[in-house]
Amino acid sequence: MSDFLLVGGGVIGMMLARKLAAAGAEVTLIERRQCAQESSWAGGGIVSPLYPWRYPPEVTALANFAQDFYPRLAEELLEETGIDPEFLPHGLLMLRVADQEDALAWAARESRNVEVVDSAFLYEKEPDVAPGFDQALWMPKVASVRNPRLGQALRASVQQNKRIRLLEDTEVTRIFHEEGEVLGVQGRQMVFSARKTVICAGAWSGNLMQELGVETSIKPVRGQMIVFRADPDLLQRVVLMDGRYLIPRKDGRILAGSTLEYVGFDHHTTDDALYSLKETACQLLPALKTCEVEHHWAGLRPGSQDGIPYMGEVPGYRNLFMSAGHFRNGLVLAPAATQVMADQLLQQEPQLDPTPYAPSLRMAAS
């Protein structure tokens, strides 16, 4: 019997598996498809919440803790697996920010670097951005990571870890319990059990909880994105305007995202979203009008109230925990979410206060 059974092989599930295994635990990780192929793959990889001052302090605390971990994590994974997550610390430029004063007040309060810069600074950094902007907000410490490659690197790390048993293409259909104690889960004609079970199945976590009679606010929220094949010199850093963003990759590809759609478990892309994303991207970076849209896809985020995740023991069930509902910031918050959960599961002194994320409190607030 494993010490821990993790249901869900996204970035958070894999990071948690590595953390628990590093502490000497035996871990079984179950994934319904292949690891990091849902929202972990489909997002953009910006290592910061968009407009971070607009989030509640519970999210800010996790983001501040997590962002400082990515440089070291990327180096470790590259050395360990040979796969480069492409961590790029090039900064973030934000255009047409209506609540600029709120941003500056938040930055002062949280000791985060946010600067008002003029047009000369903006166009020196990104000369191909559309003309006419007289200022921008600049966050020089914000980075991006190529999330599909981060997922590949984490998967390779998990596969070669002798303390982790990875089972992909194994959908969990039922959680077995008796008198409030979780005994195991049903998956692919087999029952898996462990001393403690953790649900970290992204947008599907809410359904698994619902089958136990536990109501959460976790719902799938579709996000559509496109990627252009462009010249590597066209864009060097993330640019954000009116809630939409452009993210450069090392090979010249530029991601444009994203939509926010409450359509259930529907992965389909739409022509309306394609037109809207392309139009916004070309308004921001006119040179993209001559670039090919190479791919258009959709992913399902695990939406939750205020974007605050559920992390901790599930009320009414012994030995059952969850880490889910990170909404648009799963990758951003993953190192912090991993620490919060590992401290609870291993009964360690917490490095972050877990109280605001306790499922019992989060459900009461929903």
CSV table of C-alpha atoms in Angstrom, one decimal:
chain,number,residue,atom,x,y,z
A,1,MET,CA,0.0,0.0,0.0
A,2,SER,CA,1.3,3.5,-0.9
A,3,ASP,CA,1.6,6.2,1.6
A,4,PHE,CA,-0.2,8.6,-0.7
A,5,LEU,CA,-2.5,8.2,-3.6
A,6,LEU,CA,-2.8,11.3,-5.8
A,7,VAL,CA,-5.7,11.6,-8.3
A,8,GLY,CA,-4.7,13.9,-11.1
A,9,GLY,CA,-1.4,14.3,-13.0
A,10,GLY,CA,-1.4,18.0,-13.8
A,11,VAL,CA,1.5,20.3,-12.8
A,12,ILE,CA,0.2,20.4,-9.2
A,13,GLY,CA,-0.2,16.6,-8.9
A,14,MET,CA,3.3,15.9,-10.3
A,15,MET,CA,5.0,18.6,-8.2
A,16,LEU,CA,3.3,17.2,-5.1
A,17,ALA,CA,4.3,13.6,-6.0
A,18,ARG,CA,7.9,14.7,-6.3
A,19,LYS,CA,7.8,16.6,-3.0
A,20,LEU,CA,6.3,13.7,-1.1
A,21,ALA,CA,8.7,11.2,-2.7
A,22,ALA,CA,11.7,13.4,-1.8
A,23,ALA,CA,10.5,13.2,1.8
A,24,GLY,CA,10.8,9.3,1.6
A,25,ALA,CA,7.1,8.5,0.9
A,26,GLU,CA,5.8,5.9,-1.5
A,27,VAL,CA,3.4,7.6,-3.9
A,28,THR,CA,0.9,6.4,-6.5
A,29,LEU,CA,-0.1,9.0,-9.1
A,30,ILE,CA,-3.2,8.3,-11.2
A,31,GLU,CA,-4.1,10.4,-14.3
A,32,ARG,CA,-7.2,10.0,-16.5
A,33,ARG,CA,-5.3,10.8,-19.7
A,34,GLN,CA,-1.6,11.6,-19.9
A,35,CYS,CA,0.0,13.8,-17.4
A,36,ALA,CA,-0.1,17.6,-18.0
A,37,GLN,CA,-2.4,17.3,-21.0
A,38,GLU,CA,-5.4,19.3,-19.7
A,39,SER,CA,-5.2,22.9,-18.3
A,40,SER,CA,-1.5,22.4,-17.4
A,41,TRP,CA,-0.8,22.1,-21.2
A,42,ALA,CA,-3.5,24.5,-22.4
A,43,GLY,CA,-2.5,27.7,-20.5
A,44,GLY,CA,0.0,30.4,-21.4
A,45,GLY,CA,2.6,29.9,-18.7
A,46,ILE,CA,2.8,33.5,-17.3
A,47,VAL,CA,4.3,33.1,-13.8
A,48,SER,CA,2.0,35.7,-12.3
A,49,PRO,CA,-1.7,36.3,-11.9
A,50,LEU,CA,-2.9,38.7,-14.6
A,51,TYR,CA,-3.5,42.1,-12.8
A,52,PRO,CA,-2.3,40.6,-9.5
A,53,TRP,CA,-3.6,43.5,-7.4
A,54,ARG,CA,-7.2,42.5,-8.3
A,55,TYR,CA,-7.0,39.2,-6.5
A,56,PRO,CA,-7.8,38.6,-2.8
A,57,PRO,CA,-4.9,38.4,-0.4
A,58,GLU,CA,-5.2,34.6,-0.2
A,59,VAL,CA,-4.1,34.3,-3.8
A,60,THR,CA,-1.4,37.0,-3.4
A,61,ALA,CA,0.2,35.1,-0.6
A,62,LEU,CA,0.5,31.9,-2.7
A,63,ALA,CA,1.7,33.8,-5.8
A,64,ASN,CA,4.4,35.7,-3.9
A,65,PHE,CA,5.7,32.4,-2.4
A,66,ALA,CA,5.5,30.5,-5.6
A,67,GLN,CA,7.1,32.9,-8.1
A,68,ASP,CA,10.5,32.8,-6.4
A,69,PHE,CA,10.7,29.0,-6.9
A,70,TYR,CA,10.5,28.8,-10.7
A,71,PRO,CA,14.1,29.7,-11.6
A,72,ARG,CA,15.5,26.9,-9.4
A,73,LEU,CA,12.8,24.4,-10.4
A,74,ALA,CA,13.5,25.0,-14.1
A,75,GLU,CA,17.2,24.5,-13.6
A,76,GLU,CA,16.6,21.3,-11.6
A,77,LEU,CA,14.3,19.8,-14.2
A,78,LEU,CA,16.7,20.6,-17.0
A,79,GLU,CA,19.5,19.0,-15.2
A,80,GLU,CA,17.4,16.0,-14.1
A,81,THR,CA,15.6,15.3,-17.4
A,82,GLY,CA,17.3,17.2,-20.2
A,83,ILE,CA,14.0,18.9,-21.0
A,84,ASP,CA,14.2,22.7,-20.9
A,85,PRO,CA,11.0,24.3,-19.4
A,86,GLU,CA,12.1,27.6,-21.0
A,87,PHE,CA,11.9,29.8,-18.0
A,88,LEU,CA,12.1,33.4,-19.4
A,89,PRO,CA,12.5,36.2,-16.9
A,90,HIS,CA,11.9,39.0,-19.4
A,91,GLY,CA,9.2,41.0,-17.6
A,92,LEU,CA,5.6,42.0,-18.3
A,93,LEU,CA,4.3,45.2,-19.9
A,94,MET,CA,0.7,46.2,-19.3
A,95,LEU,CA,-1.1,48.7,-21.5
A,96,ARG,CA,-4.3,50.7,-20.9
A,97,VAL,CA,-4.5,49.9,-17.1
A,98,ALA,CA,-7.5,51.7,-15.8
A,99,ASP,CA,-6.8,51.1,-12.1
A,100,GLN,CA,-3.1,52.1,-12.2
A,101,GLU,CA,-3.2,53.7,-8.7
A,102,ASP,CA,-4.5,50.5,-7.2
A,103,ALA,CA,-1.6,48.6,-8.9
A,104,LEU,CA,1.0,50.9,-7.4
A,105,ALA,CA,-0.6,50.8,-3.9
A,106,TRP,CA,-0.6,47.0,-4.1
A,107,ALA,CA,3.0,46.9,-5.2
A,108,ALA,CA,4.1,49.1,-2.3
A,109,ARG,CA,2.1,47.0,0.2
A,110,GLU,CA,3.4,43.6,-1.1
A,111,SER,CA,7.0,44.8,-1.9
A,112,ARG,CA,6.5,43.9,-5.6
A,113,ASN,CA,8.1,45.8,-8.4
A,114,VAL,CA,5.6,47.7,-10.5
A,115,GLU,CA,6.7,50.8,-12.4
A,116,VAL,CA,5.0,53.4,-14.5
A,117,VAL,CA,7.1,53.8,-17.7
A,118,ASP,CA,6.8,56.2,-20.6
A,119,SER,CA,6.5,55.6,-24.3
A,120,ALA,CA,10.2,55.8,-24.9
A,121,PHE,CA,10.8,52.9,-22.4
A,122,LEU,CA,7.9,50.9,-23.9
A,123,TYR,CA,9.0,51.1,-27.5
A,124,GLU,CA,12.7,50.6,-26.6
A,125,LYS,CA,11.6,47.3,-25.0
A,126,GLU,CA,9.0,46.3,-27.6
A,127,PRO,CA,9.4,48.4,-30.8
A,128,ASP,CA,6.8,46.4,-32.8
A,129,VAL,CA,3.9,47.1,-30.3
A,130,ALA,CA,1.2,49.2,-32.0
A,131,PRO,CA,2.0,53.0,-31.9
A,132,GLY,CA,0.1,55.5,-29.8
A,133,PHE,CA,0.7,54.4,-26.2
A,134,ASP,CA,2.1,57.1,-24.1
A,135,GLN,CA,2.8,54.9,-21.0
A,136,ALA,CA,2.6,51.4,-19.6
A,137,LEU,CA,3.0,49.5,-16.3
A,138,TRP,CA,6.1,47.5,-16.1
A,139,MET,CA,6.7,44.4,-13.9
A,140,PRO,CA,10.3,43.5,-14.5
A,141,LYS,CA,10.3,40.4,-12.3
A,142,VAL,CA,7.5,38.6,-14.0
A,143,ALA,CA,8.6,35.6,-16.1
A,144,SER,CA,7.0,33.0,-18.3
A,145,VAL,CA,7.6,29.3,-18.7
A,146,ARG,CA,6.7,27.1,-21.6
A,147,ASN,CA,4.1,25.0,-19.8
A,148,PRO,CA,3.9,22.0,-22.2
A,149,ARG,CA,7.7,21.6,-21.7
A,150,LEU,CA,7.3,22.1,-18.0
A,151,GLY,CA,4.8,19.3,-18.0
A,152,GLN,CA,7.0,17.0,-20.1
A,153,ALA,CA,9.9,17.7,-17.7
A,154,LEU,CA,7.8,17.0,-14.6
A,155,ARG,CA,6.4,13.8,-16.2
A,156,ALA,CA,9.9,12.6,-17.1
A,157,SER,CA,11.0,13.3,-13.5
A,158,VAL,CA,8.1,11.4,-12.1
A,159,GLN,CA,8.6,8.4,-14.4
A,160,GLN,CA,12.2,8.0,-13.3
A,161,ASN,CA,11.5,8.4,-9.6
A,162,LYS,CA,11.5,4.9,-8.0
A,163,ARG,CA,9.2,6.1,-5.1
A,164,ILE,CA,6.5,7.1,-7.5
A,165,ARG,CA,4.1,4.7,-9.3
A,166,LEU,CA,2.6,6.5,-12.3
A,167,LEU,CA,-0.6,5.2,-13.8
A,168,GLU,CA,-1.9,7.1,-16.9
A,169,ASP,CA,-5.0,6.5,-18.9
A,170,THR,CA,-6.7,5.5,-15.6
A,171,GLU,CA,-9.8,7.4,-14.9
A,172,VAL,CA,-11.1,7.3,-11.4
A,173,THR,CA,-14.8,6.6,-11.4
A,174,ARG,CA,-15.6,6.1,-7.7
A,175,ILE,CA,-14.1,6.8,-4.3
A,176,PHE,CA,-14.7,3.9,-1.8
A,177,HIS,CA,-15.4,4.9,1.8
A,178,GLU,CA,-16.8,3.3,4.9
A,179,GLU,CA,-18.1,5.2,8.0
A,180,GLY,CA,-16.3,8.3,6.8
A,181,GLU,CA,-12.9,6.6,6.1
A,182,VAL,CA,-11.7,6.6,2.5
A,183,LEU,CA,-10.6,3.1,1.6
A,184,GLY,CA,-9.5,3.6,-2.0
A,185,VAL,CA,-10.6,4.6,-5.6
A,186,GLN,CA,-11.9,2.7,-8.5
A,187,GLY,CA,-10.0,3.0,-11.8
A,188,ARG,CA,-9.8,0.8,-14.9
A,189,GLN,CA,-11.2,-2.4,-13.3
A,190,MET,CA,-8.8,-2.0,-10.3
A,191,VAL,CA,-9.1,-0.6,-6.9
A,192,PHE,CA,-6.2,1.5,-5.6
A,193,SER,CA,-5.7,2.3,-2.0
A,194,ALA,CA,-3.3,4.3,0.2
A,195,ARG,CA,-3.0,5.7,3.7
A,196,LYS,CA,-4.0,9.1,2.4
A,197,THR,CA,-5.8,10.1,-0.8
A,198,VAL,CA,-5.5,13.5,-2.5
A,199,ILE,CA,-7.9,14.8,-5.2
A,200,CYS,CA,-6.0,17.2,-7.5
A,201,ALA,CA,-7.9,16.5,-10.7
A,202,GLY,CA,-8.4,20.1,-11.9
A,203,ALA,CA,-11.8,20.8,-13.3
A,204,TRP,CA,-12.9,17.2,-12.7
A,205,SER,CA,-12.3,17.5,-8.9
A,206,GLY,CA,-15.7,19.1,-8.3
A,207,ASN,CA,-17.5,16.1,-9.8
A,208,LEU,CA,-15.5,13.6,-7.7
A,209,MET,CA,-16.4,15.6,-4.6
A,210,GLN,CA,-20.0,15.8,-5.6
A,211,GLU,CA,-20.2,12.0,-5.8
A,212,LEU,CA,-19.3,12.0,-2.1
A,213,GLY,CA,-22.0,14.5,-1.4
A,214,VAL,CA,-19.5,17.3,-0.9
A,215,GLU,CA,-20.4,20.5,-2.7
A,216,THR,CA,-17.7,22.9,-4.0
A,217,SER,CA,-17.7,25.9,-6.3
A,218,ILE,CA,-15.3,24.1,-8.7
A,219,LYS,CA,-16.6,24.3,-12.3
A,220,PRO,CA,-14.9,23.9,-15.7
A,221,VAL,CA,-14.2,27.3,-17.3
A,222,ARG,CA,-13.1,27.0,-21.0
A,223,GLY,CA,-10.2,29.1,-22.2
A,224,GLN,CA,-9.3,29.3,-25.9
A,225,MET,CA,-5.9,30.4,-27.2
A,226,ILE,CA,-4.0,30.6,-30.5
A,227,VAL,CA,-0.4,30.6,-31.5
A,228,PHE,CA,1.3,32.4,-34.3
A,229,ARG,CA,4.5,31.3,-36.1
A,230,ALA,CA,6.5,34.5,-36.1
A,231,ASP,CA,10.1,35.9,-36.3
A,232,PRO,CA,12.0,35.3,-33.0
A,233,ASP,CA,12.8,39.0,-32.8
A,234,LEU,CA,9.3,40.2,-33.0
A,235,LEU,CA,8.4,40.0,-29.3
A,236,GLN,CA,10.7,39.5,-26.3
A,237,ARG,CA,8.4,39.7,-23.3
A,238,VAL,CA,4.8,39.3,-22.2
A,239,VAL,CA,2.5,42.1,-23.2
A,240,LEU,CA,-1.0,42.5,-21.7
A,241,MET,CA,-3.9,44.8,-22.7
A,242,ASP,CA,-7.6,44.7,-21.8
A,243,GLY,CA,-7.3,41.3,-20.3
A,244,ARG,CA,-5.7,39.7,-23.4
A,245,TYR,CA,-2.0,38.9,-23.6
A,246,LEU,CA,0.8,37.9,-26.0
A,247,ILE,CA,3.5,35.5,-24.8
A,248,PRO,CA,6.7,34.9,-26.7
A,249,ARG,CA,8.6,31.6,-27.0
A,250,LYS,CA,12.2,31.1,-27.7
A,251,ASP,CA,11.6,29.7,-31.2
A,252,GLY,CA,9.5,32.8,-32.3
A,253,ARG,CA,6.1,31.4,-31.7
A,254,ILE,CA,3.7,33.9,-30.0
A,255,LEU,CA,0.7,32.8,-27.9
A,256,ALA,CA,-2.4,34.9,-27.8
A,257,GLY,CA,-5.0,34.4,-25.1
A,258,SER,CA,-7.5,33.9,-23.8
A,259,THR,CA,-11.2,33.5,-23.5
A,260,LEU,CA,-13.2,32.9,-20.4
A,261,GLU,CA,-16.3,30.7,-21.1
A,262,TYR,CA,-18.7,28.8,-18.8
A,263,VAL,CA,-19.8,26.0,-21.1
A,264,GLY,CA,-19.3,22.9,-19.0
A,265,PHE,CA,-16.9,20.2,-20.1
A,266,ASP,CA,-16.8,21.4,-23.7
A,267,HIS,CA,-13.3,21.4,-25.2
A,268,HIS,CA,-14.4,22.6,-28.7
A,269,THR,CA,-12.9,25.7,-30.2
A,270,THR,CA,-15.1,28.3,-31.9
A,271,ASP,CA,-14.7,30.5,-35.0
A,272,ASP,CA,-15.8,33.5,-32.9
A,273,ALA,CA,-13.0,33.0,-30.4
A,274,LEU,CA,-10.5,32.5,-33.2
A,275,TYR,CA,-11.5,35.8,-34.9
A,276,SER,CA,-11.6,37.7,-31.6
A,277,LEU,CA,-8.2,36.4,-30.4
A,278,LYS,CA,-6.6,37.1,-33.7
A,279,GLU,CA,-8.1,40.6,-34.0
A,280,THR,CA,-6.9,41.6,-30.5
A,281,ALA,CA,-3.4,40.1,-31.1
A,282,CYS,CA,-3.0,42.1,-34.3
A,283,GLN,CA,-4.3,45.3,-32.7
A,284,LEU,CA,-1.5,44.9,-30.1
A,285,LEU,CA,1.2,43.7,-32.5
A,286,PRO,CA,0.3,44.7,-36.1
A,287,ALA,CA,3.1,42.6,-37.6
A,288,LEU,CA,1.1,39.5,-36.7
A,289,LYS,CA,-1.3,40.3,-39.5
A,290,THR,CA,1.2,38.6,-41.9
A,291,CYS,CA,1.9,35.7,-39.6
A,292,GLU,CA,0.3,32.3,-39.7
A,293,VAL,CA,-2.0,31.1,-36.9
A,294,GLU,CA,-0.4,27.7,-36.4
A,295,HIS,CA,-2.8,26.2,-33.8
A,296,HIS,CA,-6.0,27.0,-32.0
A,297,TRP,CA,-7.0,25.1,-28.9
A,298,ALA,CA,-9.1,25.1,-25.7
A,299,GLY,CA,-8.6,24.0,-22.2
A,300,LEU,CA,-10.7,23.7,-19.1
A,301,ARG,CA,-9.7,25.6,-16.0
A,302,PRO,CA,-10.8,24.5,-12.5
A,303,GLY,CA,-12.9,27.6,-11.7
A,304,SER,CA,-13.6,28.5,-8.1
A,305,GLN,CA,-15.0,31.4,-6.1
A,306,ASP,CA,-12.6,34.3,-6.2
A,307,GLY,CA,-9.9,32.0,-7.6
A,308,ILE,CA,-9.1,30.8,-4.1
A,309,PRO,CA,-8.2,27.1,-4.1
A,310,TYR,CA,-9.4,24.3,-1.8
A,311,MET,CA,-6.3,22.8,-0.1
A,312,GLY,CA,-6.6,20.5,2.9
A,313,GLU,CA,-8.6,17.6,4.4
A,314,VAL,CA,-12.1,17.1,3.1
A,315,PRO,CA,-14.7,17.6,5.8
A,316,GLY,CA,-16.6,14.4,6.8
A,317,TYR,CA,-14.0,12.0,5.4
A,318,ARG,CA,-10.9,10.7,7.1
A,319,ASN,CA,-7.7,10.5,5.1
A,320,LEU,CA,-9.2,12.3,2.1
A,321,PHE,CA,-7.6,15.6,1.0
A,322,MET,CA,-8.0,17.9,-2.0
A,323,SER,CA,-5.9,20.5,-3.9
A,324,ALA,CA,-8.1,22.0,-6.5
A,325,GLY,CA,-9.9,25.1,-7.7
A,326,HIS,CA,-6.8,27.2,-8.6
A,327,PHE,CA,-8.8,28.6,-11.6
A,328,ARG,CA,-6.5,30.7,-13.9
A,329,ASN,CA,-3.4,30.3,-11.7
A,330,GLY,CA,-2.7,26.6,-11.4
A,331,LEU,CA,0.8,26.9,-12.8
A,332,VAL,CA,1.4,30.2,-11.1
A,333,LEU,CA,0.5,28.9,-7.7
A,334,ALA,CA,1.7,25.3,-8.1
A,335,PRO,CA,4.9,25.5,-6.0
A,336,ALA,CA,3.0,27.2,-3.1
A,337,ALA,CA,0.1,24.7,-3.5
A,338,THR,CA,2.6,21.9,-3.3
A,339,GLN,CA,4.2,23.3,-0.1
A,340,VAL,CA,0.8,23.8,1.6
A,341,MET,CA,-0.3,20.3,0.8
A,342,ALA,CA,3.0,18.6,1.6
A,343,ASP,CA,3.2,20.3,5.0
A,344,GLN,CA,-0.3,19.0,5.9
A,345,LEU,CA,0.2,15.5,4.5
A,346,LEU,CA,3.6,15.0,6.1
A,347,GLN,CA,2.5,16.8,9.3
A,348,GLN,CA,5.2,19.4,9.1
A,349,GLU,CA,5.4,22.9,10.5
A,350,PRO,CA,3.5,24.9,7.8
A,351,GLN,CA,5.6,27.4,5.7
A,352,LEU,CA,2.3,29.0,4.6
A,353,ASP,CA,-0.8,29.4,6.7
A,354,PRO,CA,-3.2,26.7,5.4
A,355,THR,CA,-6.3,28.1,7.1
A,356,PRO,CA,-7.7,30.3,4.3
A,357,TYR,CA,-7.7,27.3,1.9
A,358,ALA,CA,-9.2,24.7,4.2
A,359,PRO,CA,-12.0,23.0,2.3
A,360,SER,CA,-14.4,23.2,5.3
A,361,LEU,CA,-14.0,27.0,5.4
A,362,ARG,CA,-14.1,27.4,1.6
A,363,MET,CA,-17.3,25.4,1.3
A,364,ALA,CA,-18.9,27.4,4.0
A,365,ALA,CA,-18.0,30.6,2.2
A,366,SER,CA,-19.3,29.3,-1.2
